[in-house]
Amino acid sequence: MNPLQNPISDPHTIDPELLNKLVHDALVWSSLHGLVVGDRNSHRSGLVPGVGMVHAPIALLPNSFPESHWKQACELAPIFNELVDSVSLDGKFLQDTLSRTKKVDAFTSRLLDIHSKMLQIGKKEDIRLGLHRSDYMLDEKTNLLLQIELNTISCSFSGLGCLVSELHRSLLSHYKKPLGLDSHKIPVNASATKFAEALAKAWTESRNPSAVVMVVVQAGERNMYDQHWLSQTLKEKYPFFQITVNVEVPSTGLKKCFFRSYRSEQ
């Protein structure tokens, strides 16, 4: 972010009184806007919505990040998306590459077993949707943008991530003078809307009125509100989807899961 005037370059130097105000306002904002997770101290927090909520773990203020590296990450995204898609189509490569991981990781082993069965019966999908999240860090020594992880297995934090951006924008706007930071320099984060748009697009492309959008949810999930943000966005922007199933699957060889399905009313 570019500074306005006398910006705070080190958050550890913030005046204690100002820091307390920032923390207070951040907690209030998070509570009012659903930037929350289930409290691990409450057993029911991962089972019953609205019970035992606590603010999500967040950075109080946004970190400064070079615009050139931000643009680089954006330019790399479609390239990595194509790479992941290409790899996913090479069944032998996946099985061979992950064969050692399969021996020590039950989750990967189960996925590979399912994948192997699909290969055996010749199951192919003409329509594929990938919802990916790349995590980057800026290397302090080389000043290079380094990829930490490319997440392809879940849609996590598309909901709460949007809210963190809004929280930071609110704090920087309200405390513009003492912080000296420009709230307009915080990039727009519309991941929840974009993910919902992608899911709806995939459903439309299937040309199958009975097709469903299925959300697989781990039982006792304290991060349920992030998942509900995506589900709610999908329902509000595409009202022809509705919840039809919420069933616990008791025996998967892994942790129990819940399935939330959405079907078309059209």
PDB file of C-alpha atoms in Angstrom:
ATOM      1  CA  MET A   1       0.000   0.000   0.000  1.00  0.00           C
ATOM      2  CA  ASN A   2       1.165   3.501  -0.719  1.00  0.00           C
ATOM      3  CA  PRO A   3       1.400   5.875   2.258  1.00  0.00           C
ATOM      4  CA  LEU A   4      -0.537   9.074   2.791  1.00  0.00           C
ATOM      5  CA  GLN A   5       1.458  11.007   5.363  1.00  0.00           C
ATOM      6  CA  ASN A   6       3.516   9.847   8.336  1.00  0.00           C
ATOM      7  CA  PRO A   7       2.418   6.236   7.820  1.00  0.00           C
ATOM      8  CA  ILE A   8       2.940   3.654  10.515  1.00  0.00           C
ATOM      9  CA  SER A   9       5.633   1.413   9.069  1.00  0.00           C
ATOM     10  CA  ASP A  10       5.968  -0.873  12.085  1.00  0.00           C
ATOM     11  CA  PRO A  11       2.703  -2.007  13.754  1.00  0.00           C
ATOM     12  CA  HIS A  12       4.665  -2.683  16.951  1.00  0.00           C
ATOM     13  CA  THR A  13       5.172   1.054  17.365  1.00  0.00           C
ATOM     14  CA  ILE A  14       1.450   1.866  17.456  1.00  0.00           C
ATOM     15  CA  ASP A  15       0.431   3.864  20.496  1.00  0.00           C
ATOM     16  CA  PRO A  16      -1.110   1.479  23.083  1.00  0.00           C
ATOM     17  CA  GLU A  17      -4.263   3.561  23.380  1.00  0.00           C
ATOM     18  CA  LEU A  18      -4.745   3.557  19.609  1.00  0.00           C
ATOM     19  CA  LEU A  19      -4.003  -0.165  19.503  1.00  0.00           C
ATOM     20  CA  ASN A  20      -6.724  -0.885  22.059  1.00  0.00           C
ATOM     21  CA  LYS A  21      -9.216   1.124  20.019  1.00  0.00           C
ATOM     22  CA  LEU A  22      -8.274  -0.762  16.858  1.00  0.00           C
ATOM     23  CA  VAL A  23      -8.665  -4.120  18.575  1.00  0.00           C
ATOM     24  CA  HIS A  24     -12.022  -3.124  20.075  1.00  0.00           C
ATOM     25  CA  ASP A  25     -13.382  -1.875  16.751  1.00  0.00           C
ATOM     26  CA  ALA A  26     -12.063  -4.909  14.909  1.00  0.00           C
ATOM     27  CA  LEU A  27     -13.801  -7.279  17.322  1.00  0.00           C
ATOM     28  CA  VAL A  28     -17.079  -5.368  17.093  1.00  0.00           C
ATOM     29  CA  TRP A  29     -16.894  -5.258  13.288  1.00  0.00           C
ATOM     30  CA  SER A  30     -16.102  -8.979  13.085  1.00  0.00           C
ATOM     31  CA  SER A  31     -19.051  -9.854  15.328  1.00  0.00           C
ATOM     32  CA  LEU A  32     -21.465  -7.673  13.361  1.00  0.00           C
ATOM     33  CA  HIS A  33     -20.371  -8.886   9.937  1.00  0.00           C
ATOM     34  CA  GLY A  34     -19.893 -12.607  10.503  1.00  0.00           C
ATOM     35  CA  LEU A  35     -16.100 -12.703  10.499  1.00  0.00           C
ATOM     36  CA  VAL A  36     -16.289 -15.537  13.018  1.00  0.00           C
ATOM     37  CA  VAL A  37     -15.464 -19.185  13.678  1.00  0.00           C
ATOM     38  CA  GLY A  38     -16.645 -21.640  16.286  1.00  0.00           C
ATOM     39  CA  ASP A  39     -14.951 -21.354  19.670  1.00  0.00           C
ATOM     40  CA  ARG A  40     -12.926 -24.508  20.410  1.00  0.00           C
ATOM     41  CA  ASN A  41     -13.836 -24.081  24.102  1.00  0.00           C
ATOM     42  CA  SER A  42     -17.482 -24.741  23.276  1.00  0.00           C
ATOM     43  CA  HIS A  43     -18.238 -28.320  22.238  1.00  0.00           C
ATOM     44  CA  ARG A  44     -21.389 -27.330  20.352  1.00  0.00           C
ATOM     45  CA  SER A  45     -19.671 -24.547  18.384  1.00  0.00           C
ATOM     46  CA  GLY A  46     -18.958 -26.872  15.469  1.00  0.00           C
ATOM     47  CA  LEU A  47     -22.383 -28.481  15.555  1.00  0.00           C
ATOM     48  CA  VAL A  48     -24.992 -25.773  16.064  1.00  0.00           C
ATOM     49  CA  PRO A  49     -24.898 -22.479  14.092  1.00  0.00           C
ATOM     50  CA  GLY A  50     -24.878 -19.386  16.290  1.00  0.00           C
ATOM     51  CA  VAL A  51     -23.465 -21.171  19.346  1.00  0.00           C
ATOM     52  CA  GLY A  52     -20.025 -20.470  20.783  1.00  0.00           C
ATOM     53  CA  MET A  53     -18.772 -18.026  18.168  1.00  0.00           C
ATOM     54  CA  VAL A  54     -15.494 -16.105  18.373  1.00  0.00           C
ATOM     55  CA  HIS A  55     -13.760 -13.764  15.939  1.00  0.00           C
ATOM     56  CA  ALA A  56     -11.703 -15.488  13.239  1.00  0.00           C
ATOM     57  CA  PRO A  57      -7.902 -15.299  13.598  1.00  0.00           C
ATOM     58  CA  ILE A  58      -6.981 -12.184  11.636  1.00  0.00           C
ATOM     59  CA  ALA A  59      -4.223  -9.648  11.176  1.00  0.00           C
ATOM     60  CA  LEU A  60      -5.307  -6.382  12.775  1.00  0.00           C
ATOM     61  CA  LEU A  61      -3.891  -4.355   9.874  1.00  0.00           C
ATOM     62  CA  PRO A  62      -2.984  -5.277   6.295  1.00  0.00           C
ATOM     63  CA  ASN A  63       0.651  -5.931   5.438  1.00  0.00           C
ATOM     64  CA  SER A  64       2.459  -3.795   2.923  1.00  0.00           C
ATOM     65  CA  PHE A  65       2.938  -5.717  -0.319  1.00  0.00           C
ATOM     66  CA  PRO A  66       4.630  -4.534  -3.559  1.00  0.00           C
ATOM     67  CA  GLU A  67       2.114  -3.887  -6.308  1.00  0.00           C
ATOM     68  CA  SER A  68       4.424  -5.501  -8.895  1.00  0.00           C
ATOM     69  CA  HIS A  69       4.389  -8.781  -6.975  1.00  0.00           C
ATOM     70  CA  TRP A  70       0.630  -8.603  -6.568  1.00  0.00           C
ATOM     71  CA  LYS A  71       0.240  -8.257 -10.332  1.00  0.00           C
ATOM     72  CA  GLN A  72       2.695 -11.108 -10.845  1.00  0.00           C
ATOM     73  CA  ALA A  73       0.571 -13.396  -8.668  1.00  0.00           C
ATOM     74  CA  CYS A  74      -2.551 -12.413 -10.628  1.00  0.00           C
ATOM     75  CA  GLU A  75      -0.802 -13.136 -13.931  1.00  0.00           C
ATOM     76  CA  LEU A  76       0.398 -16.517 -12.669  1.00  0.00           C
ATOM     77  CA  ALA A  77      -3.061 -17.637 -11.532  1.00  0.00           C
ATOM     78  CA  PRO A  78      -4.490 -18.697 -14.923  1.00  0.00           C
ATOM     79  CA  ILE A  79      -1.198 -20.415 -15.810  1.00  0.00           C
ATOM     80  CA  PHE A  80      -1.286 -22.507 -12.639  1.00  0.00           C
ATOM     81  CA  ASN A  81      -4.972 -23.203 -13.227  1.00  0.00           C
ATOM     82  CA  GLU A  82      -4.195 -24.670 -16.645  1.00  0.00           C
ATOM     83  CA  LEU A  83      -1.290 -26.654 -15.199  1.00  0.00           C
ATOM     84  CA  VAL A  84      -3.470 -28.196 -12.483  1.00  0.00           C
ATOM     85  CA  ASP A  85      -6.169 -29.036 -15.015  1.00  0.00           C
ATOM     86  CA  SER A  86      -3.645 -30.719 -17.322  1.00  0.00           C
ATOM     87  CA  VAL A  87      -2.144 -32.740 -14.481  1.00  0.00           C
ATOM     88  CA  SER A  88      -5.597 -33.850 -13.350  1.00  0.00           C
ATOM     89  CA  LEU A  89      -6.172 -35.430 -16.766  1.00  0.00           C
ATOM     90  CA  ASP A  90      -3.022 -37.547 -16.591  1.00  0.00           C
ATOM     91  CA  GLY A  91      -4.154 -40.451 -14.455  1.00  0.00           C
ATOM     92  CA  LYS A  92      -0.974 -42.513 -14.683  1.00  0.00           C
ATOM     93  CA  PHE A  93       1.190 -39.542 -13.719  1.00  0.00           C
ATOM     94  CA  LEU A  94      -0.972 -38.843 -10.660  1.00  0.00           C
ATOM     95  CA  GLN A  95      -0.973 -42.460  -9.495  1.00  0.00           C
ATOM     96  CA  ASP A  96       2.786 -42.866  -9.994  1.00  0.00           C
ATOM     97  CA  THR A  97       3.749 -39.524  -8.457  1.00  0.00           C
ATOM     98  CA  LEU A  98       1.599 -39.948  -5.351  1.00  0.00           C
ATOM     99  CA  SER A  99       2.287 -43.655  -4.829  1.00  0.00           C
ATOM    100  CA  ARG A 100       4.714 -43.007  -1.949  1.00  0.00           C
ATOM    101  CA  THR A 101       2.381 -40.471  -0.337  1.00  0.00           C
ATOM    102  CA  LYS A 102      -0.419 -43.027  -0.495  1.00  0.00           C
ATOM    103  CA  LYS A 103       1.515 -45.316   1.842  1.00  0.00           C
ATOM    104  CA  VAL A 104       1.665 -42.771   4.663  1.00  0.00           C
ATOM    105  CA  ASP A 105      -1.440 -40.610   4.222  1.00  0.00           C
ATOM    106  CA  ALA A 106      -4.883 -42.173   4.613  1.00  0.00           C
ATOM    107  CA  PHE A 107      -6.701 -39.276   2.987  1.00  0.00           C
ATOM    108  CA  THR A 108      -4.544 -39.291  -0.159  1.00  0.00           C
ATOM    109  CA  SER A 109      -4.750 -43.087  -0.253  1.00  0.00           C
ATOM    110  CA  ARG A 110      -8.549 -42.995  -0.266  1.00  0.00           C
ATOM    111  CA  LEU A 111      -8.627 -40.361  -3.001  1.00  0.00           C
ATOM    112  CA  LEU A 112      -6.247 -42.385  -5.150  1.00  0.00           C
ATOM    113  CA  ASP A 113      -8.381 -45.502  -4.665  1.00  0.00           C
ATOM    114  CA  ILE A 114     -11.457 -43.615  -5.889  1.00  0.00           C
ATOM    115  CA  HIS A 115      -9.440 -42.167  -8.762  1.00  0.00           C
ATOM    116  CA  SER A 116      -8.168 -45.631  -9.702  1.00  0.00           C
ATOM    117  CA  LYS A 117     -11.696 -47.035  -9.830  1.00  0.00           C
ATOM    118  CA  MET A 118     -12.810 -44.190 -12.060  1.00  0.00           C
ATOM    119  CA  LEU A 119      -9.923 -44.949 -14.423  1.00  0.00           C
ATOM    120  CA  GLN A 120     -10.828 -48.634 -14.500  1.00  0.00           C
ATOM    121  CA  ILE A 121     -14.433 -48.000 -15.526  1.00  0.00           C
ATOM    122  CA  GLY A 122     -13.360 -45.343 -18.024  1.00  0.00           C
ATOM    123  CA  LYS A 123     -15.223 -42.553 -16.277  1.00  0.00           C
ATOM    124  CA  LYS A 124     -14.593 -39.212 -17.976  1.00  0.00           C
ATOM    125  CA  GLU A 125     -15.981 -35.729 -17.400  1.00  0.00           C
ATOM    126  CA  ASP A 126     -16.340 -33.271 -20.244  1.00  0.00           C
ATOM    127  CA  ILE A 127     -16.988 -30.421 -17.820  1.00  0.00           C
ATOM    128  CA  ARG A 128     -14.495 -29.721 -15.054  1.00  0.00           C
ATOM    129  CA  LEU A 129     -14.405 -26.942 -12.490  1.00  0.00           C
ATOM    130  CA  GLY A 130     -11.361 -26.050 -10.433  1.00  0.00           C
ATOM    131  CA  LEU A 131     -11.585 -23.735  -7.431  1.00  0.00           C
ATOM    132  CA  HIS A 132      -7.982 -22.978  -6.518  1.00  0.00           C
ATOM    133  CA  ARG A 133      -6.262 -20.864  -3.909  1.00  0.00           C
ATOM    134  CA  SER A 134      -2.577 -20.001  -4.142  1.00  0.00           C
ATOM    135  CA  ASP A 135      -0.724 -18.855  -1.025  1.00  0.00           C
ATOM    136  CA  TYR A 136       2.356 -16.687  -1.504  1.00  0.00           C
ATOM    137  CA  MET A 137       4.978 -15.079   0.675  1.00  0.00           C
ATOM    138  CA  LEU A 138       7.601 -12.496  -0.157  1.00  0.00           C
ATOM    139  CA  ASP A 139      11.088 -13.854   0.509  1.00  0.00           C
ATOM    140  CA  GLU A 140      12.973 -11.383   2.688  1.00  0.00           C
ATOM    141  CA  LYS A 141      16.440 -12.243   1.334  1.00  0.00           C
ATOM    142  CA  THR A 142      15.734 -12.418  -2.395  1.00  0.00           C
ATOM    143  CA  ASN A 143      12.607 -10.201  -2.563  1.00  0.00           C
ATOM    144  CA  LEU A 144      11.055 -12.896  -4.735  1.00  0.00           C
ATOM    145  CA  LEU A 145       7.438 -14.001  -4.685  1.00  0.00           C
ATOM    146  CA  LEU A 146       7.429 -17.615  -3.498  1.00  0.00           C
ATOM    147  CA  GLN A 147       4.454 -19.921  -3.688  1.00  0.00           C
ATOM    148  CA  ILE A 148       3.763 -21.661  -0.390  1.00  0.00           C
ATOM    149  CA  GLU A 149       0.810 -23.780  -1.442  1.00  0.00           C
ATOM    150  CA  LEU A 150      -1.615 -24.305  -4.273  1.00  0.00           C
ATOM    151  CA  ASN A 151      -4.827 -25.499  -2.657  1.00  0.00           C
ATOM    152  CA  THR A 152      -7.111 -27.502  -4.951  1.00  0.00           C
ATOM    153  CA  ILE A 153      -9.122 -29.546  -2.471  1.00  0.00           C
ATOM    154  CA  SER A 154     -11.458 -27.025  -0.863  1.00  0.00           C
ATOM    155  CA  CYS A 155     -13.082 -23.614  -1.240  1.00  0.00           C
ATOM    156  CA  SER A 156     -11.939 -22.502   2.186  1.00  0.00           C
ATOM    157  CA  PHE A 157     -11.774 -18.849   3.211  1.00  0.00           C
ATOM    158  CA  SER A 158     -13.463 -17.442   0.127  1.00  0.00           C
ATOM    159  CA  GLY A 159     -16.095 -16.068   2.507  1.00  0.00           C
ATOM    160  CA  LEU A 160     -14.013 -14.888   5.447  1.00  0.00           C
ATOM    161  CA  GLY A 161     -11.237 -13.644   3.147  1.00  0.00           C
ATOM    162  CA  CYS A 162     -13.612 -11.105   1.609  1.00  0.00           C
ATOM    163  CA  LEU A 163     -14.598  -9.918   5.063  1.00  0.00           C
ATOM    164  CA  VAL A 164     -10.991  -9.419   6.178  1.00  0.00           C
ATOM    165  CA  SER A 165     -10.451  -7.032   3.274  1.00  0.00           C
ATOM    166  CA  GLU A 166     -13.599  -5.116   4.243  1.00  0.00           C
ATOM    167  CA  LEU A 167     -12.518  -4.992   7.886  1.00  0.00           C
ATOM    168  CA  HIS A 168      -9.120  -3.556   6.993  1.00  0.00           C
ATOM    169  CA  ARG A 169     -10.729  -1.037   4.672  1.00  0.00           C
ATOM    170  CA  SER A 170     -13.060   0.047   7.473  1.00  0.00           C
ATOM    171  CA  LEU A 171     -10.284   0.422  10.062  1.00  0.00           C
ATOM    172  CA  LEU A 172      -7.986   2.328   7.729  1.00  0.00           C
ATOM    173  CA  SER A 173     -10.811   4.638   6.728  1.00  0.00           C
ATOM    174  CA  HIS A 174     -11.866   5.353  10.310  1.00  0.00           C
ATOM    175  CA  TYR A 175      -8.297   5.788  11.596  1.00  0.00           C
ATOM    176  CA  LYS A 176      -6.963   7.456   8.479  1.00  0.00           C
ATOM    177  CA  LYS A 177      -5.140  10.262  10.283  1.00  0.00           C
ATOM    178  CA  PRO A 178      -3.286   8.348  13.032  1.00  0.00           C
ATOM    179  CA  LEU A 179      -2.394   5.417  10.779  1.00  0.00           C
ATOM    180  CA  GLY A 180      -1.593   7.427   7.657  1.00  0.00           C
ATOM    181  CA  LEU A 181      -2.613   4.543   5.394  1.00  0.00           C
ATOM    182  CA  ASP A 182      -4.883   4.704   2.345  1.00  0.00           C
ATOM    183  CA  SER A 183      -7.873   2.366   2.563  1.00  0.00           C
ATOM    184  CA  HIS A 184      -8.375   2.619  -1.199  1.00  0.00           C
ATOM    185  CA  LYS A 185      -5.116   0.766  -1.761  1.00  0.00           C
ATOM    186  CA  ILE A 186      -6.556  -2.455  -0.351  1.00  0.00           C
ATOM    187  CA  PRO A 187      -7.394  -4.695  -3.333  1.00  0.00           C
ATOM    188  CA  VAL A 188     -11.010  -5.738  -3.766  1.00  0.00           C
ATOM    189  CA  ASN A 189     -11.596  -9.334  -2.723  1.00  0.00           C
ATOM    190  CA  ALA A 190     -14.668 -10.857  -4.361  1.00  0.00           C
ATOM    191  CA  SER A 191     -13.732 -14.524  -4.014  1.00  0.00           C
ATOM    192  CA  ALA A 192     -17.049 -15.640  -2.485  1.00  0.00           C
ATOM    193  CA  THR A 193     -19.007 -14.056  -5.331  1.00  0.00           C
ATOM    194  CA  LYS A 194     -16.619 -15.417  -7.950  1.00  0.00           C
ATOM    195  CA  PHE A 195     -16.649 -18.918  -6.484  1.00  0.00           C
ATOM    196  CA  ALA A 196     -20.454 -18.926  -6.429  1.00  0.00           C
ATOM    197  CA  GLU A 197     -20.473 -17.652 -10.010  1.00  0.00           C
ATOM    198  CA  ALA A 198     -18.139 -20.465 -11.066  1.00  0.00           C
ATOM    199  CA  LEU A 199     -20.271 -23.122  -9.363  1.00  0.00           C
ATOM    200  CA  ALA A 200     -23.428 -21.804 -11.016  1.00  0.00           C
ATOM    201  CA  LYS A 201     -21.653 -21.668 -14.379  1.00  0.00           C
ATOM    202  CA  ALA A 202     -20.513 -25.283 -14.048  1.00  0.00           C
ATOM    203  CA  TRP A 203     -24.066 -26.337 -13.192  1.00  0.00           C
ATOM    204  CA  THR A 204     -25.402 -24.487 -16.236  1.00  0.00           C
ATOM    205  CA  GLU A 205     -22.790 -26.044 -18.525  1.00  0.00           C
ATOM    206  CA  SER A 206     -23.814 -29.516 -17.360  1.00  0.00           C
ATOM    207  CA  ARG A 207     -27.196 -29.004 -19.055  1.00  0.00           C
ATOM    208  CA  ASN A 208     -28.663 -31.413 -16.543  1.00  0.00           C
ATOM    209  CA  PRO A 209     -31.607 -30.082 -14.499  1.00  0.00           C
ATOM    210  CA  SER A 210     -31.108 -32.792 -11.887  1.00  0.00           C
ATOM    211  CA  ALA A 211     -27.427 -31.932 -11.355  1.00  0.00           C
ATOM    212  CA  VAL A 212     -26.502 -30.692  -7.894  1.00  0.00           C
ATOM    213  CA  VAL A 213     -23.863 -28.518  -6.291  1.00  0.00           C
ATOM    214  CA  MET A 214     -22.664 -30.582  -3.358  1.00  0.00           C
ATOM    215  CA  VAL A 215     -20.753 -29.146  -0.411  1.00  0.00           C
ATOM    216  CA  VAL A 216     -18.853 -31.746   1.618  1.00  0.00           C
ATOM    217  CA  VAL A 217     -18.555 -30.582   5.215  1.00  0.00           C
ATOM    218  CA  GLN A 218     -16.509 -32.200   7.963  1.00  0.00           C
ATOM    219  CA  ALA A 219     -18.531 -33.015  11.067  1.00  0.00           C
ATOM    220  CA  GLY A 220     -17.885 -30.656  13.979  1.00  0.00           C
ATOM    221  CA  GLU A 221     -16.438 -28.047  11.618  1.00  0.00           C
ATOM    222  CA  ARG A 222     -15.703 -24.834  13.527  1.00  0.00           C
ATOM    223  CA  ASN A 223     -15.101 -23.019  10.248  1.00  0.00           C
ATOM    224  CA  MET A 224     -18.729 -23.516   9.208  1.00  0.00           C
ATOM    225  CA  TYR A 225     -19.407 -19.798   8.798  1.00  0.00           C
ATOM    226  CA  ASP A 226     -16.874 -19.458   5.993  1.00  0.00           C
ATOM    227  CA  GLN A 227     -18.677 -22.324   4.265  1.00  0.00           C
ATOM    228  CA  HIS A 228     -22.082 -20.769   4.934  1.00  0.00           C
ATOM    229  CA  TRP A 229     -20.901 -17.523   3.328  1.00  0.00           C
ATOM    230  CA  LEU A 230     -20.295 -19.376   0.052  1.00  0.00           C
ATOM    231  CA  SER A 231     -23.552 -21.332   0.325  1.00  0.00           C
ATOM    232  CA  GLN A 232     -25.544 -18.199   1.137  1.00  0.00           C
ATOM    233  CA  THR A 233     -23.964 -16.233  -1.710  1.00  0.00           C
ATOM    234  CA  LEU A 234     -24.831 -19.055  -4.076  1.00  0.00           C
ATOM    235  CA  LYS A 235     -28.460 -19.116  -2.928  1.00  0.00           C
ATOM    236  CA  GLU A 236     -28.917 -15.338  -2.977  1.00  0.00           C
ATOM    237  CA  LYS A 237     -27.370 -14.696  -6.383  1.00  0.00           C
ATOM    238  CA  TYR A 238     -28.709 -17.868  -7.981  1.00  0.00           C
ATOM    239  CA  PRO A 239     -32.081 -18.479  -6.301  1.00  0.00           C
ATOM    240  CA  PHE A 240     -32.851 -21.476  -8.517  1.00  0.00           C
ATOM    241  CA  PHE A 241     -30.542 -23.439  -6.187  1.00  0.00           C
ATOM    242  CA  GLN A 242     -31.948 -24.720  -2.918  1.00  0.00           C
ATOM    243  CA  ILE A 243     -30.799 -27.054  -0.136  1.00  0.00           C
ATOM    244  CA  THR A 244     -32.182 -30.549  -0.668  1.00  0.00           C
ATOM    245  CA  VAL A 245     -29.997 -32.837   1.448  1.00  0.00           C
ATOM    246  CA  ASN A 246     -28.075 -32.612   4.708  1.00  0.00           C
ATOM    247  CA  VAL A 247     -27.006 -36.169   5.444  1.00  0.00           C
ATOM    248  CA  GLU A 248     -24.188 -37.523   7.574  1.00  0.00           C
ATOM    249  CA  VAL A 249     -22.097 -40.182   5.861  1.00  0.00           C
ATOM    250  CA  PRO A 250     -20.976 -42.481   8.694  1.00  0.00           C
ATOM    251  CA  SER A 251     -18.393 -44.754   7.108  1.00  0.00           C
ATOM    252  CA  THR A 252     -15.858 -43.299   4.707  1.00  0.00           C
ATOM    253  CA  GLY A 253     -12.671 -44.544   6.316  1.00  0.00           C
ATOM    254  CA  LEU A 254     -11.974 -40.919   7.181  1.00  0.00           C
ATOM    255  CA  LYS A 255     -13.690 -38.369   9.373  1.00  0.00           C
ATOM    256  CA  LYS A 256     -17.457 -38.171   9.076  1.00  0.00           C
ATOM    257  CA  CYS A 257     -18.730 -35.755   6.478  1.00  0.00           C
ATOM    258  CA  PHE A 258     -21.952 -33.925   5.764  1.00  0.00           C
ATOM    259  CA  PHE A 259     -23.309 -33.352   2.299  1.00  0.00           C
ATOM    260  CA  ARG A 260     -25.262 -30.218   1.485  1.00  0.00           C
ATOM    261  CA  SER A 261     -26.769 -30.458  -1.971  1.00  0.00           C
ATOM    262  CA  TYR A 262     -28.284 -27.731  -4.094  1.00  0.00           C
ATOM    263  CA  ARG A 263     -30.566 -28.412  -7.008  1.00  0.00           C
ATOM    264  CA  SER A 264     -32.379 -26.301  -9.544  1.00  0.00           C
ATOM    265  CA  GLU A 265     -36.011 -25.330  -9.146  1.00  0.00           C
ATOM    266  CA  GLN A 266     -36.241 -24.458 -12.807  1.00  0.00           C
TER     267      GLN A 266
END
